[in-house]
Amino acid sequence: MKKANVPTYKNLRKRKKRIPGESPGTFVVLDNALPSKLRIYAYDEENIAELETSSIEKALAFVNSHPEKFYWLDIQGLGSQEVLNSVQQKFNINALVMEDIVNNHQRPKYEEFSNCIFVVSRVLELDENINLKNEQLSLIVNHNFLITFQEDYEDILNPIRQRLVHKKLGNIRTLGPSYLLYAIMDVATDHNFNLINRLGDELEIIEGILYDKPQKSIMYRIQGVKKIMLTMRRIAWPERDKLNDLYKSSSIFIHPDVKVFLRDVADHNVQIIDLLETYRETSTTMMDIYLSMINNRMNEVMKILTVISAIFIPLTFIAGVYGMNFAVEDPVSGKIMKNNMPELYWENGYFFVWVLMIVITVLQIIYFIKKGWFRD
Amino acid sequence: MKKANVPTYKNLRKRKKRIPGESPGTFVVLDNALPSKLRIYAYDEENIAELETSSIEKALAFVNSHPEKFYWLDIQGLGSQEVLNSVQQKFNINALVMEDIVNNHQRPKYEEFSNCIFVVSRVLELDENINLKNEQLSLIVNHNFLITFQEDYEDILNPIRQRLVHKKLGNIRTLGPSYLLYAIMDVATDHNFNLINRLGDELEIIEGILYDKPQKSIMYRIQGVKKIMLTMRRIAWPERDKLNDLYKSSSIFIHPDVKVFLRDVADHNVQIIDLLETYRETSTTMMDIYLSMINNRMNEVMKILTVISAIFIPLTFIAGVYGMNFAVEDPVSGKIMKNNMPELYWENGYFFVWVLMIVITVLQIIYFIKKGWFRD
Amino acid sequence: MKKANVPTYKNLRKRKKRIPGESPGTFVVLDNALPSKLRIYAYDEENIAELETSSIEKALAFVNSHPEKFYWLDIQGLGSQEVLNSVQQKFNINALVMEDIVNNHQRPKYEEFSNCIFVVSRVLELDENINLKNEQLSLIVNHNFLITFQEDYEDILNPIRQRLVHKKLGNIRTLGPSYLLYAIMDVATDHNFNLINRLGDELEIIEGILYDKPQKSIMYRIQGVKKIMLTMRRIAWPERDKLNDLYKSSSIFIHPDVKVFLRDVADHNVQIIDLLETYRETSTTMMDIYLSMINNRMNEVMKILTVISAIFIPLTFIAGVYGMNFAVEDPVSGKIMKNNMPELYWENGYFFVWVLMIVITVLQIIYFIKKGWFRD
Amino acid sequence: MKKANVPTYKNLRKRKKRIPGESPGTFVVLDNALPSKLRIYAYDEENIAELETSSIEKALAFVNSHPEKFYWLDIQGLGSQEVLNSVQQKFNINALVMEDIVNNHQRPKYEEFSNCIFVVSRVLELDENINLKNEQLSLIVNHNFLITFQEDYEDILNPIRQRLVHKKLGNIRTLGPSYLLYAIMDVATDHNFNLINRLGDELEIIEGILYDKPQKSIMYRIQGVKKIMLTMRRIAWPERDKLNDLYKSSSIFIHPDVKVFLRDVADHNVQIIDLLETYRETSTTMMDIYLSMINNRMNEVMKILTVISAIFIPLTFIAGVYGMNFAVEDPVSGKIMKNNMPELYWENGYFFVWVLMIVITVLQIIYFIKKGWFRD
Amino acid sequence: MKKANVPTYKNLRKRKKRIPGESPGTFVVLDNALPSKLRIYAYDEENIAELETSSIEKALAFVNSHPEKFYWLDIQGLGSQEVLNSVQQKFNINALVMEDIVNNHQRPKYEEFSNCIFVVSRVLELDENINLKNEQLSLIVNHNFLITFQEDYEDILNPIRQRLVHKKLGNIRTLGPSYLLYAIMDVATDHNFNLINRLGDELEIIEGILYDKPQKSIMYRIQGVKKIMLTMRRIAWPERDKLNDLYKSSSIFIHPDVKVFLRDVADHNVQIIDLLETYRETSTTMMDIYLSMINNRMNEVMKILTVISAIFIPLTFIAGVYGMNFAVEDPVSGKIMKNNMPELYWENGYFFVWVLMIVITVLQIIYFIKKGWFRD
Ligand SMILES: [Mg+2]
Ligand SMILES: [Mg+2]
Ligand SMILES: [Mg+2]
Ligand SMILES: [Mg+2]
Ligand SMILES: [Mg+2]
Ligand SMILES: [Mg+2]
Ligand SMILES: [Mg+2]
Ligand SMILES: [Mg+2]
Ligand SMILES: [Mg+2]
Ligand SMILES: [Mg+2]
Ligand SMILES: [Mg+2]
Ligand SMILES: [Mg+2]
Ligand SMILES: [Mg+2]
Ligand SMILES: [Mg+2]
Ligand SMILES: [Mg+2]
Ligand SMILES: [Mg+2]
Ligand SMILES: [Mg+2]
Ligand SMILES: [Mg+2]
Ligand SMILES: [Mg+2]
Ligand SMILES: [Mg+2]
Ligand SMILES: [Mg+2]
Ligand SMILES: [Mg+2]
Ligand SMILES: [Mg+2]
Ligand SMILES: [Mg+2]
Ligand SMILES: [Mg+2]
Ligand SMILES: [Mg+2]
Ligand SMILES: [Mg+2]
Ligand SMILES: [Mg+2]
Ligand SMILES: [Mg+2]
Ligand SMILES: [Mg+2]
Ligand SMILES: [Mg+2]
């Protein structure tokens, strides 16, 4: 009963015990969080400057010395308490938001504040060991600033950085931080889309096996897919609400021309939900088919047992009867007892008993054929 | 365990990997898309002109040379990048819309833009190999122009073309592109209706077999129908939302007199949903009946095994007992041991043992009859 | 495996293939539709006149010659194309409405038009062969005219006709066509109520059998009831929406004093839905009980087999052992072999073997009693 | 297969056939309804007078002769047509309301009329034979009058009467008929609460038995509880809507100070729904546990059968082999055939065969232990 | 069939019978309620004073002698009728609220009154015997006063008390009673969060066992978790409504700056619901896997039984045949009967019969291998 080698997810193990009654807003970085690396861009339609550092002071100095219109501060690794403290103070971020950023188990959500908007996304990927990686991506947006918070250094935002640097005069340079927000939502959605497509492929492979040679491993593979889909659903539905809220929001921090792009990414997310619900039903159906195949096979096993038993048990009884030792002559007194098993002394007794047994067998086989046991 | 020859669907295999972070609006035609063919109509109440070509320049020239009121540009095959680029530029179509048109896995939807409305429909048909064909049909409508995008050259819109050409002064000629939009929605709905009716027939056939001679193939046939219905549901529900939105829309591109027709096609679509939900429940019920028939049959098999075993096992034991060789006389010392199996030397021992066995058998049969095992 | 003689429904077989792309409004009567009979009433508080005819001209002439306030035109049989055409033209009925009237598979619905309201009801009855009859009843109402369209000549509206003719000065004579509309809705609802009550009785009978002598036919009877309920649900839920819309409608064609009556019939319909949902759950529960009874019985069968096998198989083995022919004396050399089956030559070997077998049997019976196999 | 002695409900049998097409408002008392008894109170803050009678004329005379502010007319038994007719005329009650009062299968509901409000409640109780009693309680309220209609003479309103008579100057005397309405809703809700609590106790008892000694009667007891809960749900959900409507109503017949009390009773009803849904899930879970216990037991039975069969069938075969009669000497010719069953003539053949059989047994037991069949 | 040692919940047993018709507002403390202890704080930004007493008079005197801005009266134990009476009178609390406070089975809720707001929370914890403790926490808030009612003396509010005493000038001291209300909601939510996390751990442990060595105890452990989750759901959903209502409330008793904190705690509660729904599905899936493992094992058992029976039953029959005693010579007349079992007198009869039996065995094993019975 070895478990099949299918995708599993281990992120449930991150649960930490809360200490009830803590003051809100005294956020503390997690023990296993990575040290923070900063990357900052200052840009407008024409120009762009970039700085990589791990010092928040240098980053802020860079901002002050670059009078471009827009800035993007990307923070990778959420383990440097003092960096996060400085960011909070500099940008006047609500303590509850900081708490949500470092406690990386938030649902996708969109919250409006007077001086910014706060967005949480989740990015799902299967890593090389086919474990599910479920990363929180937090974003703060105001008129001219975007701050992104990523859990680790693996960089899913690189393609956006490339476009930002090279697409002079494009939307990404002219529409400000809310367009960057859209672009990041789009990347996250595309990652999730690739995962759901991979699950679709896995389900097709399982289905092939199911109809070809059903084995016990199928059950584990289906359950593996279902587990990942369970996590995806937990994310996809609040993601939908978030994107709809963003699209319909009247926040001043979202450029009006970005709305149509947000509608597009919301549309992609609805497609993900659509596929999720379809695959869910597909996997349930495959499980049902598998179980009923098992049932059918059991039925077949029982039929074979019953046919063999039903045929041979009576025959064995007959053989047993003529194996009895009732004596025709009392060994002590020598008395002859003609009634004891006279068949044994018939000229063709042995032949008659074979005839009897063959007749019984034939009758039973006819009965089973009539019952349809040898059909299908 | 051969799979029954039932409708299947292969369109899941179209999944392509997305490249996260691509700039939106840089649409690229799919690898397996067909070259584009153009067919254009210029018409008003009285006159109609038609052109078939694969050159977008000729098509646009045709428009310029025909000062009729309304135009319908039908594009079959979405594989010619430069044709689609020209269309986008000429009609000023949003890049996100072009993306949705070439990526042919969109859900049915209705989107309003400042210069047009955009509608996606899906048409389902079983092809000659009873595989499910699931084609995307995209439409762009403004005051005087309808553009339709079809995936292949099979032409479900031909009846509409006939009516357009021949129904001088009819609604189709006077109400403009939004009436054509309605007419196409109606054709698509009718195709879907025919498919659901075909599934209804299949379910009735399966039901007949189920009550007549239940076989394992039933399971596969039911699952085949369920799979197609799963795809249909994914389409029918967003289709309903789309048609309701269209019907209630205040878009200036929809002629007021077309509204009542849109309500009618929305009504048809609700009937499809209705049937889908009913057939879903019907197929679940048939599956349950099949499984419980299997169960019942297993029960019957077990009963036969038990009756035969229960009757013959004790009899065989008795025969075994009187087949034992306990000796009445020690072969070595010649000592007589009267207690060893005296029954063997009774005058009518053999007769008595038969009486005993018949009595046991009769008692057991009475017991089983009382238990109701031979009823039903 | 004969199917029990329970109500079935055959109306699924009415499915006809649609021809996609047909012009809307070119309605065509169905092949199996009956020729139309007309019955027309002209009435006010004091007077009433009646005409039966199959000529639409005579009917219209009758109207012209009777200057009463209100008219009711009842059309039975929807197979006369020219009659329906005349009616459409005379009363200026939308072509889409005519289509819905002749295609008798519409869901219950309520539609408002500028010159009338259009209502579809469905009436369910079990005919003498306990097949489900599912008739569409279409109504068109304006200020002074009611037109009813029935599929066949069986006349469920007769009681209303009686009241109309005899209840001088009653609501039915003074409140106009919308009161007649209510009265007909009420009759239809009462028919459906009687059917659901009949299903309730059937379920009670099945329950009695279930607890008394469960048999395989129960499964078929429950499924028969479920099938009818499936059809009823498809009708009852849209019927509820229709009645609520009617009750809350601000249409000028509905007399204000009729509203309270419409609320009452809507209330009846909610009771039908209530019962349907209850019976659905009841029938599912009965199915579950039946299946678990089957399971229990299988369990019992297995227990009997196991008890008998477990007891007799070891005994039969012992008997088999002492039926072996190991020789105490070599028949060829005459050598004495004392170790071969000395038990056979003990003075009380046979007695001892019986003691052994009885002890084994008693121990096993004690074990099974302890396991609780003979309880319950 | 005797049914356990659990609560059942018989009120389904009340179904009467409706006569379609009857004129609304011509209400007819039911055949099995009890003769009406009247009890009337005239009261204000200070004074209260009471009359019991079965004559409606006397009751009305009593009202005329008592110029107090408020009146409560309580009618027990709905079988006196003329009494109900008088009440209808005197208080100008809508005929549809009278119909709902005498046809005692209404759902809980609240309806507003121009001259009164109409409320239907249902009171559930288990009678002494643990059958479910499901009584309809109808109420009509206006500015100064409350009329209650009860099906039988069992008096659940007595505590309210006591408070009314003795609580001079209390809310019950000063807030008018709508406070009485509240008080009666509260009594009805408390009765339903007591029933749901009783079901909770029953479920706990069943659970105890389930984990202690699961027997077949558990299935029937669970189904008994589920059946009652099914009836309760049919009542509790519309009751919730009714109470919310009452609480939020702007009717002039409801004293503003009574609103907060109505909110409280609505809150109680939500608690009932809460418990119902919880118990529903609990009972489903217990059923699942029971079924899987049955399954487990079956498994155990099969294991015992298989162990015994697997061990003894090969041994019995071996014994059978050495019970064969192949002869070492031809009885006719006296020819010696050394190859026929030489084992029988070995010095220690019998000992060897026992060794063989013990080895086989031990190997099988080791195999089964390894398979874990003797664990758990 | 011993029950596994998993968390259970006993709080269902608190059900008390209601006495229908009692006057509302005459609240009576429960029999098993603890005597009330009072703890009162008078505080503003700068100063704080505290008193512990069991005398309500002393508490009120303390209030009068401390002219600080805000007060918090914490009542532990709801068993002192006179204390609660005094509190009700002093703070003019609605009698229905007092009833809800002492009857400790309320759902989480939020009610507005003219002079205060009333909030009910529930705190879930597993006690040392892993029974579920489900405590009601009631709160009354107005401009300057918070009153909390706890069922017992175990003090989950201590961390808040610490912050209140030591956080001079913090939000907790400046934002008034509604901030304290938030802080208490947050503590309660954190306790519930810790419980759901514990359930998550338990499910992971069960999953480990399931895939490693499935045993019957798994079923009981899953059901134990499900039971607790059932209680949690009953609380979490109304809790969500309550927190949303609080957050969106326009009550003057809630400080505007507290709203953002209430949104945060509402967000935490949605995470709890999220996890609950996920764990529910997880536990259902694990149950399904367990049941299908049981099924698979049964299948395997049946296969072993069938293989052994199928192989040995025919062999035993053959052995039985050659154990028959058909005589070649009549013992009485001495007549030779050559047809009776001549095989027994063949030179190599015994060898031939072994060959026959081995051939049969090999053929059967080939058949079973082909059937795939020894695979997987
Ligand atoms: Mg937070
Ligand atoms: Mg969250
Ligand atoms: Mg997440
Ligand atoms: Mg989440
Ligand atoms: Mg994208
Ligand atoms: Mg798109
Ligand atoms: Mg897309
Ligand atoms: Mg199942
Ligand atoms: Mg699609
Ligand atoms: Mg789709
Ligand atoms: Mg159509
Ligand atoms: Mg129509
Ligand atoms: Mg139609
Ligand atoms: Mg099963
Ligand atoms: Mg329809
Ligand atoms: Mg219908
Ligand atoms: Mg329908
Ligand atoms: Mg009726
Ligand atoms: Mg009514
Ligand atoms: Mg089941
Ligand atoms: Mg009626
Ligand atoms: Mg009722
Ligand atoms: Mg009801
Ligand atoms: Mg109460
Ligand atoms: Mg209360
Ligand atoms: Mg109360
Ligand atoms: Mg409550
Ligand atoms: Mg609670
Ligand atoms: Mg609760
Ligand atoms: Mg918290
Ligand atoms: Mg918090």
Short mmCIF file of N, CA and C in Angstrom, two decimals, chain E residues 13-75:
data_model
loop_
_atom_site.label_atom_id
_atom_site.label_comp_id
_atom_site.label_asym_id
_atom_site.label_seq_id
_atom_site.Cartn_x
_atom_site.Cartn_y
_atom_site.Cartn_z
N ARG E 13 -25.43 18.59 26.72
CA ARG E 13 -26.22 18.11 27.84
C ARG E 13 -26.81 19.25 28.68
N LYS E 14 -26.51 20.50 28.29
CA LYS E 14 -26.99 21.63 29.09
C LYS E 14 -28.46 21.94 28.85
N ARG E 15 -29.05 21.29 27.86
CA ARG E 15 -30.44 21.58 27.51
C ARG E 15 -31.35 21.60 28.71
N LYS E 16 -32.07 22.69 28.93
CA LYS E 16 -33.08 22.68 29.98
C LYS E 16 -34.44 22.86 29.35
N LYS E 17 -35.45 22.32 30.00
CA LYS E 17 -36.80 22.44 29.47
C LYS E 17 -37.31 23.85 29.71
N ARG E 18 -37.84 24.48 28.67
CA ARG E 18 -38.45 25.78 28.82
C ARG E 18 -39.86 25.64 29.35
N ILE E 19 -40.30 26.58 30.13
CA ILE E 19 -41.68 26.59 30.56
C ILE E 19 -42.42 27.57 29.67
N PRO E 20 -43.20 27.06 28.71
CA PRO E 20 -43.83 27.95 27.74
C PRO E 20 -44.76 28.92 28.45
N GLY E 21 -44.79 30.17 28.00
CA GLY E 21 -45.74 31.15 28.49
C GLY E 21 -45.22 32.00 29.62
N GLU E 22 -43.94 31.77 30.00
CA GLU E 22 -43.39 32.65 31.04
C GLU E 22 -43.33 34.07 30.53
N SER E 23 -43.49 35.00 31.44
CA SER E 23 -43.41 36.41 31.08
C SER E 23 -41.98 36.72 30.68
N PRO E 24 -41.76 37.44 29.58
CA PRO E 24 -40.40 37.76 29.18
C PRO E 24 -39.81 38.76 30.16
N GLY E 25 -38.54 38.68 30.40
CA GLY E 25 -37.89 39.68 31.24
C GLY E 25 -37.85 39.31 32.71
N THR E 26 -38.48 38.22 33.11
CA THR E 26 -38.31 37.78 34.50
C THR E 26 -37.20 36.75 34.51
N PHE E 27 -35.96 37.20 34.31
CA PHE E 27 -34.85 36.26 34.15
C PHE E 27 -34.51 35.61 35.50
N VAL E 28 -34.12 34.36 35.42
CA VAL E 28 -33.77 33.59 36.62
C VAL E 28 -32.43 32.93 36.36
N VAL E 29 -31.49 33.08 37.31
CA VAL E 29 -30.16 32.51 37.10
C VAL E 29 -30.26 30.99 37.03
N LEU E 30 -29.35 30.37 36.28
CA LEU E 30 -29.37 28.91 36.13
C LEU E 30 -28.93 28.24 37.43
N ASP E 31 -29.36 27.01 37.62
CA ASP E 31 -29.06 26.28 38.86
C ASP E 31 -27.56 26.10 39.05
N ASN E 32 -26.87 25.75 37.95
CA ASN E 32 -25.45 25.43 38.09
C ASN E 32 -24.53 26.62 37.87
N ALA E 33 -25.08 27.84 37.90
CA ALA E 33 -24.25 29.02 37.66
C ALA E 33 -23.42 29.34 38.90
N LEU E 34 -22.24 29.92 38.67
CA LEU E 34 -21.33 30.25 39.78
C LEU E 34 -21.70 31.59 40.39
N PRO E 35 -21.40 31.81 41.69
CA PRO E 35 -21.65 33.12 42.31
C PRO E 35 -20.86 34.21 41.58
N SER E 36 -21.40 35.39 41.50
CA SER E 36 -20.78 36.46 40.72
C SER E 36 -19.65 37.14 41.49
N LYS E 37 -18.53 37.35 40.80
CA LYS E 37 -17.44 38.18 41.31
C LYS E 37 -17.35 39.41 40.42
N LEU E 38 -17.10 40.56 41.02
CA LEU E 38 -17.04 41.80 40.24
C LEU E 38 -15.62 42.34 40.24
N ARG E 39 -15.22 42.90 39.12
CA ARG E 39 -13.95 43.60 39.04
C ARG E 39 -14.22 44.85 38.21
N ILE E 40 -13.86 46.00 38.75
CA ILE E 40 -14.22 47.23 38.07
C ILE E 40 -13.00 48.13 37.90
N TYR E 41 -12.91 48.71 36.71
CA TYR E 41 -11.83 49.64 36.39
C TYR E 41 -12.43 51.01 36.07
N ALA E 42 -11.81 52.06 36.61
CA ALA E 42 -12.16 53.42 36.22
C ALA E 42 -10.88 53.99 35.63
N TYR E 43 -10.93 54.50 34.38
CA TYR E 43 -9.68 54.91 33.74
C TYR E 43 -9.89 56.04 32.74
N ASP E 44 -8.80 56.78 32.52
CA ASP E 44 -8.72 57.69 31.38
C ASP E 44 -7.28 57.60 30.85
N GLU E 45 -6.86 58.52 29.98
CA GLU E 45 -5.54 58.39 29.38
C GLU E 45 -4.44 58.23 30.42
N GLU E 46 -4.60 58.95 31.50
CA GLU E 46 -3.53 59.08 32.47
C GLU E 46 -3.65 58.15 33.66
N ASN E 47 -4.89 58.05 34.18
CA ASN E 47 -5.07 57.37 35.46
C ASN E 47 -5.90 56.10 35.32
N ILE E 48 -5.71 55.20 36.24
CA ILE E 48 -6.56 54.00 36.28
C ILE E 48 -6.67 53.51 37.72
N ALA E 49 -7.91 53.15 38.11
CA ALA E 49 -8.14 52.59 39.45
C ALA E 49 -8.88 51.28 39.30
N GLU E 50 -8.69 50.37 40.25
CA GLU E 50 -9.25 49.02 40.11
C GLU E 50 -9.86 48.58 41.44
N LEU E 51 -10.97 47.85 41.38
CA LEU E 51 -11.56 47.28 42.60
C LEU E 51 -12.07 45.87 42.31
N GLU E 52 -11.70 44.94 43.22
CA GLU E 52 -12.31 43.61 43.15
C GLU E 52 -13.23 43.42 44.33
N THR E 53 -14.45 42.95 44.10
CA THR E 53 -15.40 42.81 45.19
C THR E 53 -16.48 41.82 44.76
N SER E 54 -17.28 41.37 45.70
CA SER E 54 -18.45 40.59 45.28
C SER E 54 -19.73 41.34 45.69
N SER E 55 -19.55 42.59 46.08
CA SER E 55 -20.71 43.38 46.47
C SER E 55 -20.98 44.43 45.41
N ILE E 56 -22.16 44.41 44.85
CA ILE E 56 -22.49 45.37 43.79
C ILE E 56 -22.58 46.78 44.36
N GLU E 57 -22.98 46.91 45.64
CA GLU E 57 -23.06 48.26 46.23
C GLU E 57 -21.68 48.90 46.26
N LYS E 58 -20.68 48.13 46.73
CA LYS E 58 -19.31 48.66 46.77
C LYS E 58 -18.87 49.07 45.36
N ALA E 59 -19.20 48.26 44.39
CA ALA E 59 -18.78 48.55 43.02
C ALA E 59 -19.37 49.88 42.56
N LEU E 60 -20.65 50.06 42.83
CA LEU E 60 -21.29 51.30 42.38
C LEU E 60 -20.74 52.50 43.16
N ALA E 61 -20.46 52.30 44.43
CA ALA E 61 -19.86 53.37 45.22
C ALA E 61 -18.50 53.75 44.64
N PHE E 62 -17.74 52.72 44.22
CA PHE E 62 -16.43 52.96 43.59
C PHE E 62 -16.58 53.83 42.35
N VAL E 63 -17.57 53.54 41.53
CA VAL E 63 -17.81 54.34 40.33
C VAL E 63 -18.08 55.79 40.70
N ASN E 64 -18.96 55.99 41.67
CA ASN E 64 -19.32 57.35 42.05
C ASN E 64 -18.12 58.13 42.57
N SER E 65 -17.20 57.41 43.22
CA SER E 65 -16.06 58.13 43.81
C SER E 65 -14.90 58.28 42.84
N HIS E 66 -15.03 57.76 41.61
CA HIS E 66 -13.95 57.90 40.62
C HIS E 66 -14.47 58.62 39.39
N PRO E 67 -14.18 59.86 39.27
CA PRO E 67 -14.74 60.65 38.16
C PRO E 67 -13.93 60.52 36.87
N GLU E 68 -13.26 59.35 36.66
CA GLU E 68 -12.55 59.18 35.38
C GLU E 68 -13.55 59.10 34.23
N LYS E 69 -13.00 59.08 33.03
CA LYS E 69 -13.87 59.11 31.85
C LYS E 69 -14.57 57.78 31.57
N PHE E 70 -13.81 56.65 31.71
CA PHE E 70 -14.35 55.36 31.25
C PHE E 70 -14.36 54.34 32.39
N TYR E 71 -15.30 53.38 32.27
CA TYR E 71 -15.41 52.33 33.28
C TYR E 71 -15.57 50.98 32.59
N TRP E 72 -14.98 49.95 33.23
CA TRP E 72 -15.19 48.57 32.75
C TRP E 72 -15.58 47.73 33.95
N LEU E 73 -16.80 47.20 33.89
CA LEU E 73 -17.28 46.32 34.96
C LEU E 73 -17.28 44.89 34.42
N ASP E 74 -16.44 44.04 35.02
CA ASP E 74 -16.34 42.66 34.57
C ASP E 74 -17.00 41.75 35.61
N ILE E 75 -18.00 40.99 35.18
CA ILE E 75 -18.73 40.12 36.09
C ILE E 75 -18.41 38.67 35.73
#
